[in-house]
Coordinates of C-alpha atoms in Angstrom, one line a residue:
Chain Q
X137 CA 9.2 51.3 61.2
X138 CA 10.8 54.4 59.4
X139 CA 9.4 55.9 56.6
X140 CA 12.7 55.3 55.1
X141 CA 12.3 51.8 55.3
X142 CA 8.4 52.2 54.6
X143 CA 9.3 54.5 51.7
X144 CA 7.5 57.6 50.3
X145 CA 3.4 57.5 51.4
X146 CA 1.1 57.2 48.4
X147 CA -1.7 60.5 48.3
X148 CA -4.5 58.2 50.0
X149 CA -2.0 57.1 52.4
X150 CA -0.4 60.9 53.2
X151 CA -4.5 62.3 53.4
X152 CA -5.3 59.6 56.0
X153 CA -2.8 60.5 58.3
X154 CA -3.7 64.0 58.1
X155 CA -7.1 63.2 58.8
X156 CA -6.2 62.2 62.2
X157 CA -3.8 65.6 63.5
X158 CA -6.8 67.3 64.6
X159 CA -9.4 64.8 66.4
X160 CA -9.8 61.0 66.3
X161 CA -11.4 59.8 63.5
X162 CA -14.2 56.5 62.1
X163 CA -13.9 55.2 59.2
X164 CA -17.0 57.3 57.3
X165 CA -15.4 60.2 58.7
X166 CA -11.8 59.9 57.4
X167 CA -13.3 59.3 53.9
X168 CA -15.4 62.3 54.0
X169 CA -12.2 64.5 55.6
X170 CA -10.2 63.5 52.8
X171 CA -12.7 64.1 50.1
X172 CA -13.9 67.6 51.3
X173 CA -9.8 68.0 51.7
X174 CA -8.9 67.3 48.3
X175 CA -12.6 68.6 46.4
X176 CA -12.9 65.3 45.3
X177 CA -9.8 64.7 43.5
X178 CA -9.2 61.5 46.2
X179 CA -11.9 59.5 46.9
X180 CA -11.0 56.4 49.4
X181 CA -13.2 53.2 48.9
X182 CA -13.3 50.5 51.9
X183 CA -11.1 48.2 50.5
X184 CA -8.5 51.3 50.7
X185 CA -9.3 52.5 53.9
X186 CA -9.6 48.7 55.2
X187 CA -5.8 48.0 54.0
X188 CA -4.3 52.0 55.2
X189 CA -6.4 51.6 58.0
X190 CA -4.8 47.9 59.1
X191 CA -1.4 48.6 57.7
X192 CA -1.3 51.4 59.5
X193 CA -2.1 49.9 63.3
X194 CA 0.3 47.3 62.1
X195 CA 3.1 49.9 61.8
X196 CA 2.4 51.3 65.1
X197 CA 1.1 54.8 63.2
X198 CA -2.6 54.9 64.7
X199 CA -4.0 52.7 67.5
X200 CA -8.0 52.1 68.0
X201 CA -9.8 54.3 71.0
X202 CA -13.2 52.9 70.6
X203 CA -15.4 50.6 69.6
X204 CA -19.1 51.6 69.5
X205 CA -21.3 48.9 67.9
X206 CA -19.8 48.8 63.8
X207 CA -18.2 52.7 64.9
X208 CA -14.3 52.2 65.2
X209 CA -12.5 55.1 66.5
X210 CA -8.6 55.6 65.6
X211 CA -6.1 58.0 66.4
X212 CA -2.7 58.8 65.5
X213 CA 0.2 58.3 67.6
X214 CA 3.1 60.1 67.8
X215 CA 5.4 57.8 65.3
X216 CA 2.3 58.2 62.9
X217 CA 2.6 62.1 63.3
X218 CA 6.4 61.5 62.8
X219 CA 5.6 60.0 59.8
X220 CA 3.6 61.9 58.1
X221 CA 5.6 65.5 59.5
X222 CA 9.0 63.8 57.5
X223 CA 6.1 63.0 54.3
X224 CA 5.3 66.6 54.5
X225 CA 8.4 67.8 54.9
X226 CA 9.8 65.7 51.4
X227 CA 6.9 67.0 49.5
X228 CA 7.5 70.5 50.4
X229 CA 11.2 69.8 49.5
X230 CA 9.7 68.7 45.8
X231 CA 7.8 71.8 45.8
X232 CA 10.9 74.0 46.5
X233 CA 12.9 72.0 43.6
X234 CA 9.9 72.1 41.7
X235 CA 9.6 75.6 41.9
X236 CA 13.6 77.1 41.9
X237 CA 13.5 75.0 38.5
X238 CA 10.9 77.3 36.9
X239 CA 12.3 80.7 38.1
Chain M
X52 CA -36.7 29.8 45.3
X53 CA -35.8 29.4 41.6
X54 CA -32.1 27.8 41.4
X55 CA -29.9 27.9 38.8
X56 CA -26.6 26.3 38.3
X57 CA -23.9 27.2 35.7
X58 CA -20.6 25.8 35.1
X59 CA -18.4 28.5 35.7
X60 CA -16.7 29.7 32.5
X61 CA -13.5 31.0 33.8
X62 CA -10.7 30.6 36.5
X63 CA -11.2 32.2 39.4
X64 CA -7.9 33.7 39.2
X65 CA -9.5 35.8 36.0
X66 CA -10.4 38.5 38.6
X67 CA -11.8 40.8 35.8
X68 CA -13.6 37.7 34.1
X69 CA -15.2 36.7 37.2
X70 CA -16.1 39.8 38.0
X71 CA -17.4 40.6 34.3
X72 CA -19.6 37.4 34.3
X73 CA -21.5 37.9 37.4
X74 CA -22.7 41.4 36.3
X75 CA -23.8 40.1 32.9
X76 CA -25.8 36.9 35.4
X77 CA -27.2 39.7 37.1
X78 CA -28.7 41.8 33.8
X79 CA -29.8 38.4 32.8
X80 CA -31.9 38.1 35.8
X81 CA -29.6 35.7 37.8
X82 CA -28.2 37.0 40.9
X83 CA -25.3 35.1 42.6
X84 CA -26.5 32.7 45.5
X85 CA -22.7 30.8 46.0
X86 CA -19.6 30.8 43.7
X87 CA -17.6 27.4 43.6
X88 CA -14.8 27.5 41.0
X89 CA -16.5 24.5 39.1
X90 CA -20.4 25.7 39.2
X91 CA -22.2 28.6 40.7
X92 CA -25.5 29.0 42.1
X93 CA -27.9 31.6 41.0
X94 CA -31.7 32.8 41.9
X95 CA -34.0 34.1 39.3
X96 CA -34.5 37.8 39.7
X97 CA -35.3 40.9 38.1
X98 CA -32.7 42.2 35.3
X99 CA -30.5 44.1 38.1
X100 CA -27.4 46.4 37.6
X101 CA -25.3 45.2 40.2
X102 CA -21.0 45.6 40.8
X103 CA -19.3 42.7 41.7
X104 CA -15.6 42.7 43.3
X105 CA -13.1 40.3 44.3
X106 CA -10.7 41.0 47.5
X107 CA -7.8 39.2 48.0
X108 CA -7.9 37.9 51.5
X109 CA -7.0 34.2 53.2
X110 CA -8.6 32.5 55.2
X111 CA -8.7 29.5 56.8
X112 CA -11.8 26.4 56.4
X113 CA -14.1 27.6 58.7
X114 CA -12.8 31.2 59.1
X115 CA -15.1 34.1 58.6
X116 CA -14.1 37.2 57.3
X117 CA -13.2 40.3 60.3
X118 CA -16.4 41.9 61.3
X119 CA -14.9 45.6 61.0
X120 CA -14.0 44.5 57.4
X121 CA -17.4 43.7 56.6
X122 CA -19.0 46.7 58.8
X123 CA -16.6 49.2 56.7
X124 CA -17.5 47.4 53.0
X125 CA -21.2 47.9 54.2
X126 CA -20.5 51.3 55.1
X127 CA -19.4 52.7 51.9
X128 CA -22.4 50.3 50.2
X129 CA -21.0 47.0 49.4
X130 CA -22.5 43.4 51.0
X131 CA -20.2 41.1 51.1
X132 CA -21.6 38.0 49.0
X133 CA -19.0 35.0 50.5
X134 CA -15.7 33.5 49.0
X135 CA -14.9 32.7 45.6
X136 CA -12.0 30.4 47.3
X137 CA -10.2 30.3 50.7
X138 CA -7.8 33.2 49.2
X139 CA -10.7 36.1 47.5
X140 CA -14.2 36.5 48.9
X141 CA -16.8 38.4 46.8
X142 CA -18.7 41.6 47.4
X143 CA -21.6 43.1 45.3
X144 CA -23.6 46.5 45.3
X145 CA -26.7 47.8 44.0
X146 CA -26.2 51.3 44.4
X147 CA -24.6 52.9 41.4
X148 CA -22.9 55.8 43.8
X149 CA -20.8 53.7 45.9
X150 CA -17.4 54.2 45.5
X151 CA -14.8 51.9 44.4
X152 CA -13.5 49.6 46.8
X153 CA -9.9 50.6 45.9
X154 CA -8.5 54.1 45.0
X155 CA -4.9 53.1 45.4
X156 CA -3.3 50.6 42.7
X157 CA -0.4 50.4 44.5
X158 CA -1.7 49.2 48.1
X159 CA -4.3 47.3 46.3
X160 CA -1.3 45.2 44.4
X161 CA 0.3 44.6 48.0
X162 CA -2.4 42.9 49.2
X163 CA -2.7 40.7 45.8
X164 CA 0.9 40.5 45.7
X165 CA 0.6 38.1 49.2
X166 CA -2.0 35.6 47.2
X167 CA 0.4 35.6 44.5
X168 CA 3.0 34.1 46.8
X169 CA 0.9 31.5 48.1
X170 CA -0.1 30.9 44.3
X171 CA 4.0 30.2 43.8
X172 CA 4.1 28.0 46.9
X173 CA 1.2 25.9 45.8
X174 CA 2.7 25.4 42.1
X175 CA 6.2 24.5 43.7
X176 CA 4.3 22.0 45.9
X177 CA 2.3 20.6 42.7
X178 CA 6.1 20.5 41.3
X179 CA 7.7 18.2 44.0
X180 CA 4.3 16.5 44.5
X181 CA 4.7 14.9 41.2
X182 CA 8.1 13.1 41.6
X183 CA 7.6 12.1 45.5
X184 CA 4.0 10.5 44.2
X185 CA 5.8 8.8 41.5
X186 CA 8.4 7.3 43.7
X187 CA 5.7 6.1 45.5
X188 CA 4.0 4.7 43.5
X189 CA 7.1 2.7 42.2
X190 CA 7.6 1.3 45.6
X191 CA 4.3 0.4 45.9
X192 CA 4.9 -1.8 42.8
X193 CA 8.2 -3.2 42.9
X194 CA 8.7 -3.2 47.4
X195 CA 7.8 -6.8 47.6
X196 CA 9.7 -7.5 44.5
X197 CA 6.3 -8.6 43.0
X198 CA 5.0 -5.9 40.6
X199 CA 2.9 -7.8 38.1
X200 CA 1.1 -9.2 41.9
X201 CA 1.2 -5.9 43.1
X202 CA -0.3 -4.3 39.9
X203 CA -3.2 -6.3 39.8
X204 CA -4.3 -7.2 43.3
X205 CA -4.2 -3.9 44.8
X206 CA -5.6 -0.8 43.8
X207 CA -3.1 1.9 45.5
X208 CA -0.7 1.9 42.9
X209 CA -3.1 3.1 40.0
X210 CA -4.7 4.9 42.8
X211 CA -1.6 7.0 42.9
X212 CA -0.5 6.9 39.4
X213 CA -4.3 8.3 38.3
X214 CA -3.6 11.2 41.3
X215 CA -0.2 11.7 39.4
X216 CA -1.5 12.3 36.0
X217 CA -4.4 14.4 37.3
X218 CA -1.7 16.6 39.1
X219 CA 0.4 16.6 35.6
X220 CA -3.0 17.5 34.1
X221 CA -3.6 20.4 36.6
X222 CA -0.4 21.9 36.7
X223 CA -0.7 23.9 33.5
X224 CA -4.1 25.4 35.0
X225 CA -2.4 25.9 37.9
X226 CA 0.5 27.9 35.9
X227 CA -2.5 29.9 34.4
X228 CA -3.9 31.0 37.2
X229 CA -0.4 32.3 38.8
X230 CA -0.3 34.1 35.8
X231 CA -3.5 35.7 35.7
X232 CA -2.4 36.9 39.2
X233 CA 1.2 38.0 38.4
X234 CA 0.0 40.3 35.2
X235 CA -2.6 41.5 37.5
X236 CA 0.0 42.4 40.5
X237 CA 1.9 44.1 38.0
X238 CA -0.1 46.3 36.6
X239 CA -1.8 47.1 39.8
X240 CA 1.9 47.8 41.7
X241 CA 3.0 49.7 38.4
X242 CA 0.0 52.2 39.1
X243 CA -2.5 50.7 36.6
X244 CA -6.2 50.6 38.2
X245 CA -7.8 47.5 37.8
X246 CA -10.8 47.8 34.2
X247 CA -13.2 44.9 36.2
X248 CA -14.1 44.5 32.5
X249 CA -12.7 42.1 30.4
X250 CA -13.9 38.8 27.7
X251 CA -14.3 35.8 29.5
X252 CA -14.6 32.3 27.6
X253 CA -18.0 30.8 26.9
X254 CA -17.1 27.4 29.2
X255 CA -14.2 25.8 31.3
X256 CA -15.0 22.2 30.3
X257 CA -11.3 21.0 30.9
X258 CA -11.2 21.7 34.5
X259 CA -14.1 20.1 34.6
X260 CA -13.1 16.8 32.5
X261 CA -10.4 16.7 34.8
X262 CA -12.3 17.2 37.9
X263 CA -15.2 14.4 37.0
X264 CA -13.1 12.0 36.2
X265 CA -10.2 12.4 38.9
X266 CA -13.6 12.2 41.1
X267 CA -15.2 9.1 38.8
X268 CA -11.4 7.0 39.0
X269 CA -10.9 7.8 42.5
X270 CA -14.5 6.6 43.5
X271 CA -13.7 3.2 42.0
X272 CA -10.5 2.5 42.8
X273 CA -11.4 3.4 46.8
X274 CA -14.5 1.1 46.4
X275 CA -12.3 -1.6 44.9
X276 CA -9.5 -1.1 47.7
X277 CA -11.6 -0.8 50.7
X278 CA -14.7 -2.5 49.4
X279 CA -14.8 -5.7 47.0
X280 CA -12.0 -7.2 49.9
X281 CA -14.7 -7.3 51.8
X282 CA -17.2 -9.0 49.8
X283 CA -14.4 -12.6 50.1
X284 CA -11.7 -13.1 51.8
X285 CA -13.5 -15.9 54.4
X286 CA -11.7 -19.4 54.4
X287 CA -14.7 -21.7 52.9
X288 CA -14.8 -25.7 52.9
X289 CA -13.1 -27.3 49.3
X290 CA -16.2 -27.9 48.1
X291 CA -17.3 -24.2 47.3
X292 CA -14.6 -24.1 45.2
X293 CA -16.2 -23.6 41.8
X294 CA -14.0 -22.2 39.5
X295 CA -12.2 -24.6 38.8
X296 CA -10.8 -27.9 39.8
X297 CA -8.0 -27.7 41.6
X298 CA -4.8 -30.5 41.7
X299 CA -5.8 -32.9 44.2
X300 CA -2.7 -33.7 46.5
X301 CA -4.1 -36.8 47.3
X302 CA -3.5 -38.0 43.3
X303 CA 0.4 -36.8 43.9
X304 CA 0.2 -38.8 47.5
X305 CA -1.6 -41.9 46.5
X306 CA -4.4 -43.7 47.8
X307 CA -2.9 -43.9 51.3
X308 CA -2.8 -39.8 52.1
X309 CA -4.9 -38.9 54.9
X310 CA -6.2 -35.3 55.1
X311 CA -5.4 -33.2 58.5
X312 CA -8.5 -31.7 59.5
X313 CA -8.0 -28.9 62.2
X314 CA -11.3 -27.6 62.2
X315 CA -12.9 -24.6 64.9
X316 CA -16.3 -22.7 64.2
X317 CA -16.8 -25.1 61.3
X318 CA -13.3 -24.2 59.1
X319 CA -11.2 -26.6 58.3
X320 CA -7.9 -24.7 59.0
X321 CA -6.0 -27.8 57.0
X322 CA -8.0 -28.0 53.9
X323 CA -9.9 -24.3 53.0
X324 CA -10.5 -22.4 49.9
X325 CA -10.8 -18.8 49.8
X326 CA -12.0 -16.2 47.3
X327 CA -10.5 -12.5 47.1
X328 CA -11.7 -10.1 44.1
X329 CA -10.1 -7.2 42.7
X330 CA -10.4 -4.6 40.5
X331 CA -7.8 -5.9 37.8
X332 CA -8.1 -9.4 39.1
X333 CA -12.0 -10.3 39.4
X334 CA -11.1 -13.9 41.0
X335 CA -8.2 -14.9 43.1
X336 CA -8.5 -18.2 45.1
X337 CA -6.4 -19.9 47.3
X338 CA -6.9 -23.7 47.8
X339 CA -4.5 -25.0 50.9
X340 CA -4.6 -29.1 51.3
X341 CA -2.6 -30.8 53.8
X342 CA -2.5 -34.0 55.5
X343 CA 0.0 -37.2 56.5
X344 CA 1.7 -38.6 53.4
X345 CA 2.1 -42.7 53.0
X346 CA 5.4 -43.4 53.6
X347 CA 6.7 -44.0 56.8
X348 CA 8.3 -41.0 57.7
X349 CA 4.4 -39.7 58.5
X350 CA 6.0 -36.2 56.7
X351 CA 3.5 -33.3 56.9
X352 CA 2.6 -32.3 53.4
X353 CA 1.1 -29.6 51.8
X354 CA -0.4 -27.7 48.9
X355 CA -1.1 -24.7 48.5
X356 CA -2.6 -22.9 45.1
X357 CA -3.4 -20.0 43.8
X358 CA -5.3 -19.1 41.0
X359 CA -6.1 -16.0 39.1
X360 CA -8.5 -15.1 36.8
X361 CA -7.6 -12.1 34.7
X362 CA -9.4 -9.3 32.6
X363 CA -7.0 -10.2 29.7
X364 CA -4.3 -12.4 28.3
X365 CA -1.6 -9.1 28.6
X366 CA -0.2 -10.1 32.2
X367 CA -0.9 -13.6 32.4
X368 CA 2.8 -15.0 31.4
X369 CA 4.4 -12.6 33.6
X370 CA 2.2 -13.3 36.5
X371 CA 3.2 -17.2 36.3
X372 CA 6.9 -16.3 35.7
X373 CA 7.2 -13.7 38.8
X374 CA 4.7 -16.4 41.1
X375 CA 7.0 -18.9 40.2
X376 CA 10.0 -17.1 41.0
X377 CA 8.8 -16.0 43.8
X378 CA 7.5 -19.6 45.1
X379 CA 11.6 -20.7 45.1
X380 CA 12.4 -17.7 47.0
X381 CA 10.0 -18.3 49.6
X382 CA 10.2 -21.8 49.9
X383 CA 14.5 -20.8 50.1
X384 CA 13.6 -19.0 53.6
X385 CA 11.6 -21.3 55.3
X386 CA 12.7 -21.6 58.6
X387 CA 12.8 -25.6 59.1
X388 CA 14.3 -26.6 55.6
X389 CA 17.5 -28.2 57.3
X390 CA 20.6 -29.1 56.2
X391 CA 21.8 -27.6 53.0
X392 CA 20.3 -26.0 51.0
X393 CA 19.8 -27.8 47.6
X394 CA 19.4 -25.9 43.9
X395 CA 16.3 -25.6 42.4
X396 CA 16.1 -26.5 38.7
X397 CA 13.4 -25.9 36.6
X398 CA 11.9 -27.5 33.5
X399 CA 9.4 -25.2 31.0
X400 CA 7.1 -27.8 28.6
X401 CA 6.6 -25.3 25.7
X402 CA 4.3 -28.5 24.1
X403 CA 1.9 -28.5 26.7
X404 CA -0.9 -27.0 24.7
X405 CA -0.6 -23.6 27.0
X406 CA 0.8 -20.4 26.8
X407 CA 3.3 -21.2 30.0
X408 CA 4.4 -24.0 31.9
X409 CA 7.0 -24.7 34.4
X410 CA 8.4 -27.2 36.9
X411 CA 10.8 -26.5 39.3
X412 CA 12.3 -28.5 42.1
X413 CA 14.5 -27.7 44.6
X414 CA 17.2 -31.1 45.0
X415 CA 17.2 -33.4 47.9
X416 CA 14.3 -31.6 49.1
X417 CA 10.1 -31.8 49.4
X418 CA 9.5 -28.5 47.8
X419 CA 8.4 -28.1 44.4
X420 CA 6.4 -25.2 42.4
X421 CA 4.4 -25.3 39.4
X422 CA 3.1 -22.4 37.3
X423 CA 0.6 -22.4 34.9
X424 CA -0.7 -19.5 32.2
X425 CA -3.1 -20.0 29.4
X426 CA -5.2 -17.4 28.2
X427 CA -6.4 -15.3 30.8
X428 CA -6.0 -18.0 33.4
X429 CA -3.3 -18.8 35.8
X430 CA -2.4 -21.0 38.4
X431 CA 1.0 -21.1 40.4
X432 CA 1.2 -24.5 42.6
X433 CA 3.5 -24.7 45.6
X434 CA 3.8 -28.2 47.0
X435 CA 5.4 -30.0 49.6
X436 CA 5.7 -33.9 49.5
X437 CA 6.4 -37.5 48.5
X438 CA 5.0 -37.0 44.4
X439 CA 6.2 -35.3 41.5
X440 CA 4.3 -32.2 40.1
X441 CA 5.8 -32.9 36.6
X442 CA 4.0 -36.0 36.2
X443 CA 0.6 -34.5 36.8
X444 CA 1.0 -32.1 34.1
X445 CA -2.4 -32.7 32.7
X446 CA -4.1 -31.9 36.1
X447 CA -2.2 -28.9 36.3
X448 CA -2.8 -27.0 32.6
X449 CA -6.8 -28.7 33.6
X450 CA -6.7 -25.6 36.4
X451 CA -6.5 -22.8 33.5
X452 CA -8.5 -24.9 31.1
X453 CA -8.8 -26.9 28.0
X454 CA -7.9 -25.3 24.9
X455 CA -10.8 -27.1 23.8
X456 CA -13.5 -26.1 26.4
X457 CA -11.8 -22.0 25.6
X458 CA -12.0 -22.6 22.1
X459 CA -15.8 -23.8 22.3
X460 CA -15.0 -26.7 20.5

């Protein structure tokens, strides 16, 4: 599934992918990624992370590595890094209109 | 452990109302044991400052919720506490710093936007329920083409007709509670977090009313279905017969009728009477005589009665009227009436001292019916032989009582 079809990704949704484009992530880890990330400003609860985090395997954007005990490892694959390079690439495109606007 | 049950106040569609109640239970000193949408359990403990949250989630009877779902809740804090139905299950927390189950309205109202689709199904259901239950129960009633029978001798018809008005009673709850869920999808999809606060009324006592007494009607009317059949029913000898007396076919056949008597295992197969109760009905008998008449042609000849006894006076006129009718139609099928068929007439004795009377007699023929009402008695007579029911009138209104003996007099 396209992100056309999927539509634009929400801030939790956008800061999840990204927590992946560097290293596999756990649950507790992507949580703390995106808070350190964002100072704060987005703070995922499990009910969140439990939804982005099943929605996304369901859309084929990350797939599960390992399973350690309660310790679920994910990763991105390359539709989810498709996805979120054609989120960034709309937001920078906001930021460009946003900005030519105020010139 | 210290138990304590309390109706719960709300529906558990009022997310923010269940939610608001539990946490004031807990300051009270009553943590949650089990939520049931009538009554919850709670244990007596400490005054505790404890966040409650429903999650939309379905599962099936026995179906318990993922593992990694519950490792992650526990994760960030939160224990999950079970199911508020088979769609929501509950989680709680202690600890004042863990975060918020949700931080995203908008995926949050996808996943409550699935329950509220379910919530629609189950309304249309409750909506075509209603009508097929009602057709139902209309067959039920008139399919053998005897309601007022029907009515009081078998309980599956009220049975049905009490399940209909329940579901008529529980559709507006049910509208409620898909509304509680639609306001809350909205605001939820149109970016609004959820306030988990919000008034919540002191008591449900209509869902309850409801609930009790579907659960009191359908009790009895099972028992009376499945039950008090079993407490008759048994073919008995003549003389057990002590409600009343029946008409004797030996006074229509004269002194020269000789019973049959087939008898096996101690019943008399040719001469019985037999006891059935029911709910509306608390006495039905049957009293079948047969035997050879006098005259030459050695006919077989038979009797058959039935009598009812009835909780009131209401139904008791139509019951004769429909038995009656109902005796000529059967006695029109039977297989070895044989050449043709004659017309039955039928003579009604408004002067008998009873609320009903009727004679009918079907020409050139054996068979003849009688019914009787009076009061809260009747007695429908089918008869085939050599005499002439309308002369043994007095016999006949004796089966549903004197006026005398039911005025006291």
């Amino acid at each position: 599934m396209g992100s056309k079809e999927r539509g634009p990704l929400t801030e939790p949704m956008f800061y999840v992918l990204m927590s992946f484009l560097k290293r596999d992530m756990c649950g507790t880890e992507i949580t703390e990624f995106v808070e350190r990330k964002t100072r704060g400003r987005v703070r995922l609860g499990p009910g969140t992370l439990y939804t982005l985090l099943a929605k996304f395997q369901e859309e084929k954007l990350i797939e599960e590595t390992q399973v350690e005990g309660r310790k679920r490892t994910y990763r991105l694959t390359d539709k989810g890094r498709a996805a979120y390079r054609e989120e960034l690439e709309r937001l920078r495109a906001c930021v460009a209109d946003g900005e030519e606007e105020e010139e | 452990m210290n138990r304590v049950y309390k109706l719960t106040p709300m529906s558990q569609y009022d997310v923010d109302g269940v939610e608001s109640w539990l946490e004031d239970m807990a300051l009270r000193g009553l943590r949650l044991e089990r939520f049931r949408p009538l009554f919850c359990t709670f244990a007596r403990e400490p005054s505790a400052q404890i966040r409650y949250r429903v999650e939309p989630r379905y599962l099936r009877l026995e179906e318990e919720p993922p593992q990694d779902m519950l490792d992650l809740y526990r994760d960030f804090g939160w224990d999950y506490e079970g199911r508020v139905s088979n769609t929501m299950l509950l989680f709680s927390t202690r600890d004042p710093d863990a975060p918020e189950p949700h931080s995203d309205p908008e995926l949050q109202g996808e996943r409550w936007e699935k329950l509220r689709r379910s919530l629609v199904r189950g309304c249309l259901l409750n909506v075509l329920l209603a009508p097929l239950l009602l057709v139902l129960c209309l067959l039920m009633l008139f399919g053998e083409g005897q309601p007022v029978l029907a009515l009081l001798t078998t309980s599956a018809a009220p049975l049905i007709a009490v399940t209909l008005v329940c579901l008529l009673l529980l559709l507006p709850q049910s509208f409620t509670q898909l509304r509680h869920i639609t306001s809350l999808t909205r605001r939820l999809r149109a970016g609004v977090p959820m306030e988990h606060r919000s008034f919540y009324p002191k008591r449900q006592l209509g869902a309850l009313a409801i609930f009790l007494v579907t659960l009191a009607v359908w009790g009895v009317l099972l028992m009376t279905q499945y039950l008090l059949p079993l407490t008759g029913g048994q073919m008995e000898s003549l003389d057990r017969l002590d409600a009343f007396t029946p008409l004797s076919i030996a006074s229509l056949e004269g002194e020269d009728f000789q019973p049959d008597h087939y008898v096996t295992q101690g019943i008399d197969y040719a001469n019985f009477c037999r006891r059935e109760q029911y709910l509306l009905c608390r006495d039905q008998w049957q009293v079948v005589q047969t035997g050879k008449g006098p005259l030459s042609d050695n006919l077989w000849v038979r009797m058959d009665i039935q009598w009812y006894d009835l909780p009131g006076t209401l139904l008791a006129v139509p019951l004769a009227k429909e038995q009656l009718d109902h005796a000529m139609a059967l006695d029109d099928d039977i297989w070895w009436a044989s050449g043709e068929a004659g017309q039955w007439t039928t003579d009604y004795f408004p002067e008998a001292g009873v609320d009903f009377l009727a004679v009918a007699r079907r020409s050139d023929t054996l068979f003849q019916a009688a019914a009787v009402a009076r009061g809260d008695k009747v007695a429908l007579v089918r008869y085939t032989g050599h005499g002439d029911l309308a002369e043994h009138l007095e016999e006949i209104t004796a089966m549903v009582g004197h006026r005398e003996e039911r005025s006291g007099t």
